[in-house]
């Protein structure tokens, strides 16, 4: 005979939750890194032809950055706002292209560089460390600094 009370086919209204160890809260950096990695993997799945991580290059990283981002005005040299942002700051009505701020893209690339290796990629084949990506970020940083009227000097 069983010591347990008979169930009679009914399900209790309140059931004690299973005991699980609480997951540690992710840091802001870890959350951003996971979000960026998921977005990149989704980009690879949608890429035509479909692209595996092992075949990904720096050019694909630049395509992803263009696909995922692009909301900061980057004034051209012939724009009246070149080097002279509107005062007070306001949305411009010029036709200059939109681009993501350099500092944001630099952060995304840095997080994805780490995530690539955490997900089995080899450091020597890391597309986020590719020369073309580094040059793109450097050129973007310099162009945005000039468009704001100041230049980075290193």
PDB file of N, CA and C in Angstrom, residues 5-84:
ATOM      1  N   UNK A   5      -1.205  10.200  -0.492  1.00  0.00           N
ATOM      2  CA  UNK A   5      -2.652  10.398  -0.553  1.00  0.00           C
ATOM      3  C   UNK A   5      -3.118  10.186  -1.983  1.00  0.00           C
ATOM      4  N   UNK A   6      -4.298   9.590  -2.178  1.00  0.00           N
ATOM      5  CA  UNK A   6      -4.795   9.379  -3.537  1.00  0.00           C
ATOM      6  C   UNK A   6      -5.088  10.720  -4.217  1.00  0.00           C
ATOM      7  N   UNK A   7      -4.855  10.782  -5.526  1.00  0.00           N
ATOM      8  CA  UNK A   7      -5.012  12.014  -6.293  1.00  0.00           C
ATOM      9  C   UNK A   7      -6.450  12.205  -6.741  1.00  0.00           C
ATOM     10  N   UNK A   8      -7.167  11.187  -7.009  1.00  0.00           N
ATOM     11  CA  UNK A   8      -8.553  11.204  -7.485  1.00  0.00           C
ATOM     12  C   UNK A   8      -8.707  11.971  -8.798  1.00  0.00           C
ATOM     13  N   UNK A   9      -7.624  12.137  -9.565  1.00  0.00           N
ATOM     14  CA  UNK A   9      -7.705  12.753 -10.877  1.00  0.00           C
ATOM     15  C   UNK A   9      -7.766  14.265 -10.903  1.00  0.00           C
ATOM     16  N   UNK A  10      -7.635  14.931  -9.804  1.00  0.00           N
ATOM     17  CA  UNK A  10      -7.692  16.393  -9.821  1.00  0.00           C
ATOM     18  C   UNK A  10      -6.290  16.972  -9.704  1.00  0.00           C
ATOM     19  N   UNK A  11      -6.128  18.161 -10.248  1.00  0.00           N
ATOM     20  CA  UNK A  11      -4.835  18.849 -10.237  1.00  0.00           C
ATOM     21  C   UNK A  11      -4.916  19.971  -9.224  1.00  0.00           C
ATOM     22  N   UNK A  12      -3.977  20.057  -8.315  1.00  0.00           N
ATOM     23  CA  UNK A  12      -4.025  21.120  -7.311  1.00  0.00           C
ATOM     24  C   UNK A  12      -3.943  22.496  -7.965  1.00  0.00           C
ATOM     25  N   UNK A  13      -4.665  23.458  -7.413  1.00  0.00           N
ATOM     26  CA  UNK A  13      -4.686  24.822  -7.935  1.00  0.00           C
ATOM     27  C   UNK A  13      -3.330  25.489  -7.753  1.00  0.00           C
ATOM     28  N   UNK A  14      -2.751  25.328  -6.600  1.00  0.00           N
ATOM     29  CA  UNK A  14      -1.428  25.879  -6.327  1.00  0.00           C
ATOM     30  C   UNK A  14      -0.451  24.729  -6.206  1.00  0.00           C
ATOM     31  N   UNK A  15       0.626  24.830  -6.922  1.00  0.00           N
ATOM     32  CA  UNK A  15       1.631  23.791  -6.874  1.00  0.00           C
ATOM     33  C   UNK A  15       2.958  24.440  -6.511  1.00  0.00           C
ATOM     34  N   UNK A  16       3.670  23.850  -5.601  1.00  0.00           N
ATOM     35  CA  UNK A  16       4.960  24.398  -5.189  1.00  0.00           C
ATOM     36  C   UNK A  16       5.917  24.360  -6.374  1.00  0.00           C
ATOM     37  N   UNK A  17       6.597  25.468  -6.660  1.00  0.00           N
ATOM     38  CA  UNK A  17       7.542  25.482  -7.778  1.00  0.00           C
ATOM     39  C   UNK A  17       8.743  24.591  -7.471  1.00  0.00           C
ATOM     40  N   UNK A  18       9.299  24.038  -8.531  1.00  0.00           N
ATOM     41  CA  UNK A  18      10.500  23.220  -8.367  1.00  0.00           C
ATOM     42  C   UNK A  18      11.634  24.107  -7.873  1.00  0.00           C
ATOM     43  N   UNK A  19      12.444  23.569  -7.009  1.00  0.00           N
ATOM     44  CA  UNK A  19      13.556  24.331  -6.457  1.00  0.00           C
ATOM     45  C   UNK A  19      14.688  24.375  -7.478  1.00  0.00           C
ATOM     46  N   UNK A  20      15.034  25.582  -7.898  1.00  0.00           N
ATOM     47  CA  UNK A  20      16.144  25.788  -8.827  1.00  0.00           C
ATOM     48  C   UNK A  20      17.058  26.845  -8.243  1.00  0.00           C
ATOM     49  N   UNK A  21      18.304  26.696  -8.546  1.00  0.00           N
ATOM     50  CA  UNK A  21      19.255  27.731  -8.123  1.00  0.00           C
ATOM     51  C   UNK A  21      19.011  28.957  -8.992  1.00  0.00           C
ATOM     52  N   UNK A  22      18.902  30.133  -8.402  1.00  0.00           N
ATOM     53  CA  UNK A  22      18.666  31.328  -9.210  1.00  0.00           C
ATOM     54  C   UNK A  22      19.874  31.623 -10.101  1.00  0.00           C
ATOM     55  N   UNK A  23      19.583  32.027 -11.341  1.00  0.00           N
ATOM     56  CA  UNK A  23      20.653  32.390 -12.259  1.00  0.00           C
ATOM     57  C   UNK A  23      21.221  33.739 -11.848  1.00  0.00           C
ATOM     58  N   UNK A  24      22.526  33.875 -11.899  1.00  0.00           N
ATOM     59  CA  UNK A  24      23.093  35.175 -11.555  1.00  0.00           C
ATOM     60  C   UNK A  24      22.683  36.207 -12.609  1.00  0.00           C
ATOM     61  N   UNK A  25      22.445  37.410 -12.167  1.00  0.00           N
ATOM     62  CA  UNK A  25      22.069  38.478 -13.095  1.00  0.00           C
ATOM     63  C   UNK A  25      23.259  38.786 -13.997  1.00  0.00           C
ATOM     64  N   UNK A  26      22.976  38.949 -15.285  1.00  0.00           N
ATOM     65  CA  UNK A  26      24.038  39.274 -16.225  1.00  0.00           C
ATOM     66  C   UNK A  26      24.421  40.740 -16.083  1.00  0.00           C
ATOM     67  N   UNK A  27      25.689  41.010 -16.289  1.00  0.00           N
ATOM     68  CA  UNK A  27      26.132  42.402 -16.300  1.00  0.00           C
ATOM     69  C   UNK A  27      25.596  43.065 -17.564  1.00  0.00           C
ATOM     70  N   UNK A  28      25.638  44.368 -17.595  1.00  0.00           N
ATOM     71  CA  UNK A  28      25.177  45.102 -18.776  1.00  0.00           C
ATOM     72  C   UNK A  28      25.995  44.683 -19.999  1.00  0.00           C
ATOM     73  N   UNK A  29      27.309  44.555 -19.806  1.00  0.00           N
ATOM     74  CA  UNK A  29      28.190  44.140 -20.896  1.00  0.00           C
ATOM     75  C   UNK A  29      27.794  42.761 -21.425  1.00  0.00           C
ATOM     76  N   UNK A  30      27.576  41.796 -20.523  1.00  0.00           N
ATOM     77  CA  UNK A  30      27.210  40.447 -20.942  1.00  0.00           C
ATOM     78  C   UNK A  30      25.867  40.438 -21.666  1.00  0.00           C
ATOM     79  N   UNK A  31      24.921  41.224 -21.187  1.00  0.00           N
ATOM     80  CA  UNK A  31      23.611  41.310 -21.849  1.00  0.00           C
ATOM     81  C   UNK A  31      23.752  41.883 -23.252  1.00  0.00           C
ATOM     82  N   UNK A  32      24.543  42.950 -23.382  1.00  0.00           N
ATOM     83  CA  UNK A  32      24.756  43.551 -24.700  1.00  0.00           C
ATOM     84  C   UNK A  32      25.481  42.580 -25.626  1.00  0.00           C
ATOM     85  N   UNK A  33      26.462  41.872 -25.084  1.00  0.00           N
ATOM     86  CA  UNK A  33      27.227  40.921 -25.891  1.00  0.00           C
ATOM     87  C   UNK A  33      26.310  39.818 -26.406  1.00  0.00           C
ATOM     88  N   UNK A  34      25.441  39.280 -25.550  1.00  0.00           N
ATOM     89  CA  UNK A  34      24.488  38.245 -25.982  1.00  0.00           C
ATOM     90  C   UNK A  34      23.535  38.783 -27.039  1.00  0.00           C
ATOM     91  N   UNK A  35      23.013  39.992 -26.810  1.00  0.00           N
ATOM     92  CA  UNK A  35      22.085  40.596 -27.769  1.00  0.00           C
ATOM     93  C   UNK A  35      22.774  40.791 -29.122  1.00  0.00           C
ATOM     94  N   UNK A  36      23.998  41.322 -29.107  1.00  0.00           N
ATOM     95  CA  UNK A  36      24.732  41.550 -30.353  1.00  0.00           C
ATOM     96  C   UNK A  36      25.027  40.233 -31.066  1.00  0.00           C
ATOM     97  N   UNK A  37      25.418  39.208 -30.305  1.00  0.00           N
ATOM     98  CA  UNK A  37      25.733  37.910 -30.904  1.00  0.00           C
ATOM     99  C   UNK A  37      24.490  37.294 -31.536  1.00  0.00           C
ATOM    100  N   UNK A  38      23.355  37.361 -30.844  1.00  0.00           N
ATOM    101  CA  UNK A  38      22.111  36.822 -31.407  1.00  0.00           C
ATOM    102  C   UNK A  38      21.760  37.541 -32.707  1.00  0.00           C
ATOM    103  N   UNK A  39      21.942  38.859 -32.733  1.00  0.00           N
ATOM    104  CA  UNK A  39      21.647  39.627 -33.944  1.00  0.00           C
ATOM    105  C   UNK A  39      22.585  39.218 -35.077  1.00  0.00           C
ATOM    106  N   UNK A  40      23.853  38.988 -34.764  1.00  0.00           N
ATOM    107  CA  UNK A  40      24.809  38.594 -35.798  1.00  0.00           C
ATOM    108  C   UNK A  40      24.485  37.201 -36.335  1.00  0.00           C
ATOM    109  N   UNK A  41      24.174  36.268 -35.459  1.00  0.00           N
ATOM    110  CA  UNK A  41      23.811  34.912 -35.890  1.00  0.00           C
ATOM    111  C   UNK A  41      22.549  34.961 -36.753  1.00  0.00           C
ATOM    112  N   UNK A  42      21.596  35.799 -36.380  1.00  0.00           N
ATOM    113  CA  UNK A  42      20.376  35.963 -37.183  1.00  0.00           C
ATOM    114  C   UNK A  42      20.716  36.524 -38.565  1.00  0.00           C
ATOM    115  N   UNK A  43      21.629  37.486 -38.612  1.00  0.00           N
ATOM    116  CA  UNK A  43      22.083  38.041 -39.892  1.00  0.00           C
ATOM    117  C   UNK A  43      22.687  36.935 -40.764  1.00  0.00           C
ATOM    118  N   UNK A  44      23.524  36.081 -40.162  1.00  0.00           N
ATOM    119  CA  UNK A  44      24.138  34.993 -40.924  1.00  0.00           C
ATOM    120  C   UNK A  44      23.076  34.056 -41.487  1.00  0.00           C
ATOM    121  N   UNK A  45      22.028  33.778 -40.717  1.00  0.00           N
ATOM    122  CA  UNK A  45      20.958  32.889 -41.182  1.00  0.00           C
ATOM    123  C   UNK A  45      20.191  33.505 -42.346  1.00  0.00           C
ATOM    124  N   UNK A  46      19.998  34.831 -42.307  1.00  0.00           N
ATOM    125  CA  UNK A  46      19.226  35.511 -43.350  1.00  0.00           C
ATOM    126  C   UNK A  46      20.070  35.827 -44.582  1.00  0.00           C
ATOM    127  N   UNK A  47      21.382  35.762 -44.458  1.00  0.00           N
ATOM    128  CA  UNK A  47      22.281  36.091 -45.566  1.00  0.00           C
ATOM    129  C   UNK A  47      22.034  35.126 -46.721  1.00  0.00           C
ATOM    130  N   UNK A  48      22.013  35.653 -47.942  1.00  0.00           N
ATOM    131  CA  UNK A  48      21.840  34.818 -49.128  1.00  0.00           C
ATOM    132  C   UNK A  48      23.057  34.955 -50.007  1.00  0.00           C
ATOM    133  N   UNK A  49      23.759  33.857 -50.304  1.00  0.00           N
ATOM    134  CA  UNK A  49      23.495  32.519 -49.793  1.00  0.00           C
ATOM    135  C   UNK A  49      23.809  32.446 -48.305  1.00  0.00           C
ATOM    136  N   UNK A  50      23.168  31.478 -47.638  1.00  0.00           N
ATOM    137  CA  UNK A  50      23.353  31.360 -46.192  1.00  0.00           C
ATOM    138  C   UNK A  50      24.838  31.227 -45.883  1.00  0.00           C
ATOM    139  N   UNK A  51      25.235  31.853 -44.797  1.00  0.00           N
ATOM    140  CA  UNK A  51      26.649  31.976 -44.476  1.00  0.00           C
ATOM    141  C   UNK A  51      26.943  31.319 -43.139  1.00  0.00           C
ATOM    142  N   UNK A  52      27.897  30.412 -43.137  1.00  0.00           N
ATOM    143  CA  UNK A  52      28.321  29.784 -41.891  1.00  0.00           C
ATOM    144  C   UNK A  52      29.376  30.635 -41.207  1.00  0.00           C
ATOM    145  N   UNK A  53      29.471  30.499 -39.914  1.00  0.00           N
ATOM    146  CA  UNK A  53      30.417  31.280 -39.128  1.00  0.00           C
ATOM    147  C   UNK A  53      31.853  31.066 -39.596  1.00  0.00           C
ATOM    148  N   UNK A  54      32.182  29.852 -40.014  1.00  0.00           N
ATOM    149  CA  UNK A  54      33.551  29.548 -40.435  1.00  0.00           C
ATOM    150  C   UNK A  54      33.931  30.247 -41.739  1.00  0.00           C
ATOM    151  N   UNK A  55      32.946  30.672 -42.531  1.00  0.00           N
ATOM    152  CA  UNK A  55      33.214  31.352 -43.802  1.00  0.00           C
ATOM    153  C   UNK A  55      33.062  32.862 -43.706  1.00  0.00           C
ATOM    154  N   UNK A  56      32.760  33.362 -42.533  1.00  0.00           N
ATOM    155  CA  UNK A  56      32.524  34.785 -42.334  1.00  0.00           C
ATOM    156  C   UNK A  56      33.845  35.561 -42.389  1.00  0.00           C
ATOM    157  N   UNK A  57      33.831  36.706 -43.081  1.00  0.00           N
ATOM    158  CA  UNK A  57      35.025  37.545 -43.217  1.00  0.00           C
ATOM    159  C   UNK A  57      34.744  38.947 -42.689  1.00  0.00           C
ATOM    160  N   UNK A  58      35.766  39.767 -42.710  1.00  0.00           N
ATOM    161  CA  UNK A  58      35.607  41.156 -42.298  1.00  0.00           C
ATOM    162  C   UNK A  58      34.604  41.901 -43.162  1.00  0.00           C
ATOM    163  N   UNK A  59      34.526  41.557 -44.432  1.00  0.00           N
ATOM    164  CA  UNK A  59      33.551  42.190 -45.327  1.00  0.00           C
ATOM    165  C   UNK A  59      32.132  41.880 -44.857  1.00  0.00           C
ATOM    166  N   UNK A  60      31.909  40.653 -44.405  1.00  0.00           N
ATOM    167  CA  UNK A  60      30.587  40.293 -43.878  1.00  0.00           C
ATOM    168  C   UNK A  60      30.283  41.069 -42.599  1.00  0.00           C
ATOM    169  N   UNK A  61      31.302  41.313 -41.791  1.00  0.00           N
ATOM    170  CA  UNK A  61      31.110  42.116 -40.577  1.00  0.00           C
ATOM    171  C   UNK A  61      30.644  43.519 -40.962  1.00  0.00           C
ATOM    172  N   UNK A  62      31.269  44.111 -41.984  1.00  0.00           N
ATOM    173  CA  UNK A  62      30.859  45.449 -42.423  1.00  0.00           C
ATOM    174  C   UNK A  62      29.436  45.432 -42.972  1.00  0.00           C
ATOM    175  N   UNK A  63      29.074  44.380 -43.708  1.00  0.00           N
ATOM    176  CA  UNK A  63      27.696  44.252 -44.196  1.00  0.00           C
ATOM    177  C   UNK A  63      26.722  44.183 -43.021  1.00  0.00           C
ATOM    178  N   UNK A  64      27.087  43.428 -41.994  1.00  0.00           N
ATOM    179  CA  UNK A  64      26.236  43.315 -40.813  1.00  0.00           C
ATOM    180  C   UNK A  64      26.068  44.673 -40.139  1.00  0.00           C
ATOM    181  N   UNK A  65      27.141  45.411 -39.978  1.00  0.00           N
ATOM    182  CA  UNK A  65      27.054  46.722 -39.327  1.00  0.00           C
ATOM    183  C   UNK A  65      26.135  47.647 -40.115  1.00  0.00           C
ATOM    184  N   UNK A  66      26.226  47.569 -41.441  1.00  0.00           N
ATOM    185  CA  UNK A  66      25.359  48.392 -42.280  1.00  0.00           C
ATOM    186  C   UNK A  66      23.912  47.922 -42.174  1.00  0.00           C
ATOM    187  N   UNK A  67      23.709  46.619 -42.116  1.00  0.00           N
ATOM    188  CA  UNK A  67      22.371  46.014 -42.020  1.00  0.00           C
ATOM    189  C   UNK A  67      21.718  46.342 -40.679  1.00  0.00           C
ATOM    190  N   UNK A  68      22.490  46.300 -39.610  1.00  0.00           N
ATOM    191  CA  UNK A  68      21.944  46.401 -38.261  1.00  0.00           C
ATOM    192  C   UNK A  68      21.816  47.836 -37.758  1.00  0.00           C
ATOM    193  N   UNK A  69      22.687  48.721 -38.229  1.00  0.00           N
ATOM    194  CA  UNK A  69      22.761  50.054 -37.642  1.00  0.00           C
ATOM    195  C   UNK A  69      22.669  51.130 -38.716  1.00  0.00           C
ATOM    196  N   UNK A  70      22.580  52.366 -38.254  1.00  0.00           N
ATOM    197  CA  UNK A  70      22.609  53.484 -39.189  1.00  0.00           C
ATOM    198  C   UNK A  70      21.626  54.566 -38.804  1.00  0.00           C
ATOM    199  N   UNK A  71      21.949  55.388 -37.807  1.00  0.00           N
ATOM    200  CA  UNK A  71      21.007  56.438 -37.416  1.00  0.00           C
ATOM    201  C   UNK A  71      21.669  57.723 -36.933  1.00  0.00           C
ATOM    202  N   UNK A  72      22.932  57.949 -37.288  1.00  0.00           N
ATOM    203  CA  UNK A  72      23.614  59.188 -36.932  1.00  0.00           C
ATOM    204  C   UNK A  72      23.994  59.915 -38.211  1.00  0.00           C
ATOM    205  N   UNK A  73      23.689  61.198 -38.303  1.00  0.00           N
ATOM    206  CA  UNK A  73      24.047  61.980 -39.486  1.00  0.00           C
ATOM    207  C   UNK A  73      25.558  62.107 -39.587  1.00  0.00           C
ATOM    208  N   UNK A  74      26.086  61.829 -40.758  1.00  0.00           N
ATOM    209  CA  UNK A  74      27.494  62.041 -41.045  1.00  0.00           C
ATOM    210  C   UNK A  74      27.547  63.044 -42.192  1.00  0.00           C
ATOM    211  N   UNK A  75      27.810  64.315 -41.862  1.00  0.00           N
ATOM    212  CA  UNK A  75      27.751  65.392 -42.845  1.00  0.00           C
ATOM    213  C   UNK A  75      28.879  65.288 -43.859  1.00  0.00           C
ATOM    214  N   UNK A  76      28.535  65.554 -45.119  1.00  0.00           N
ATOM    215  CA  UNK A  76      29.517  65.582 -46.203  1.00  0.00           C
ATOM    216  C   UNK A  76      30.236  66.924 -46.187  1.00  0.00           C
ATOM    217  N   UNK A  77      31.350  66.977 -46.881  1.00  0.00           N
ATOM    218  CA  UNK A  77      32.157  68.210 -46.903  1.00  0.00           C
ATOM    219  C   UNK A  77      31.392  69.410 -47.467  1.00  0.00           C
ATOM    220  N   UNK A  78      30.508  69.189 -48.418  1.00  0.00           N
ATOM    221  CA  UNK A  78      29.789  70.311 -49.029  1.00  0.00           C
ATOM    222  C   UNK A  78      28.516  70.693 -48.271  1.00  0.00           C
ATOM    223  N   UNK A  79      28.250  70.051 -47.153  1.00  0.00           N
ATOM    224  CA  UNK A  79      27.061  70.347 -46.341  1.00  0.00           C
ATOM    225  C   UNK A  79      27.325  71.576 -45.472  1.00  0.00           C
ATOM    226  N   UNK A  80      26.342  72.457 -45.323  1.00  0.00           N
ATOM    227  CA  UNK A  80      26.550  73.631 -44.464  1.00  0.00           C
ATOM    228  C   UNK A  80      26.780  73.268 -42.996  1.00  0.00           C
ATOM    229  N   UNK A  81      26.420  72.046 -42.605  1.00  0.00           N
ATOM    230  CA  UNK A  81      26.623  71.624 -41.219  1.00  0.00           C
ATOM    231  C   UNK A  81      27.980  70.953 -41.005  1.00  0.00           C
ATOM    232  N   UNK A  82      28.776  70.768 -42.085  1.00  0.00           N
ATOM    233  CA  UNK A  82      30.093  70.138 -41.967  1.00  0.00           C
ATOM    234  C   UNK A  82      30.953  70.957 -41.013  1.00  0.00           C
ATOM    235  N   UNK A  83      31.327  70.370 -39.916  1.00  0.00           N
ATOM    236  CA  UNK A  83      32.165  71.054 -38.935  1.00  0.00           C
ATOM    237  C   UNK A  83      31.440  72.118 -38.137  1.00  0.00           C
ATOM    238  N   UNK A  84      30.165  72.356 -38.430  1.00  0.00           N
ATOM    239  CA  UNK A  84      29.360  73.366 -37.741  1.00  0.00           C
ATOM    240  C   UNK A  84      28.008  72.772 -37.380  1.00  0.00           C
TER     241      UNK A  84
END
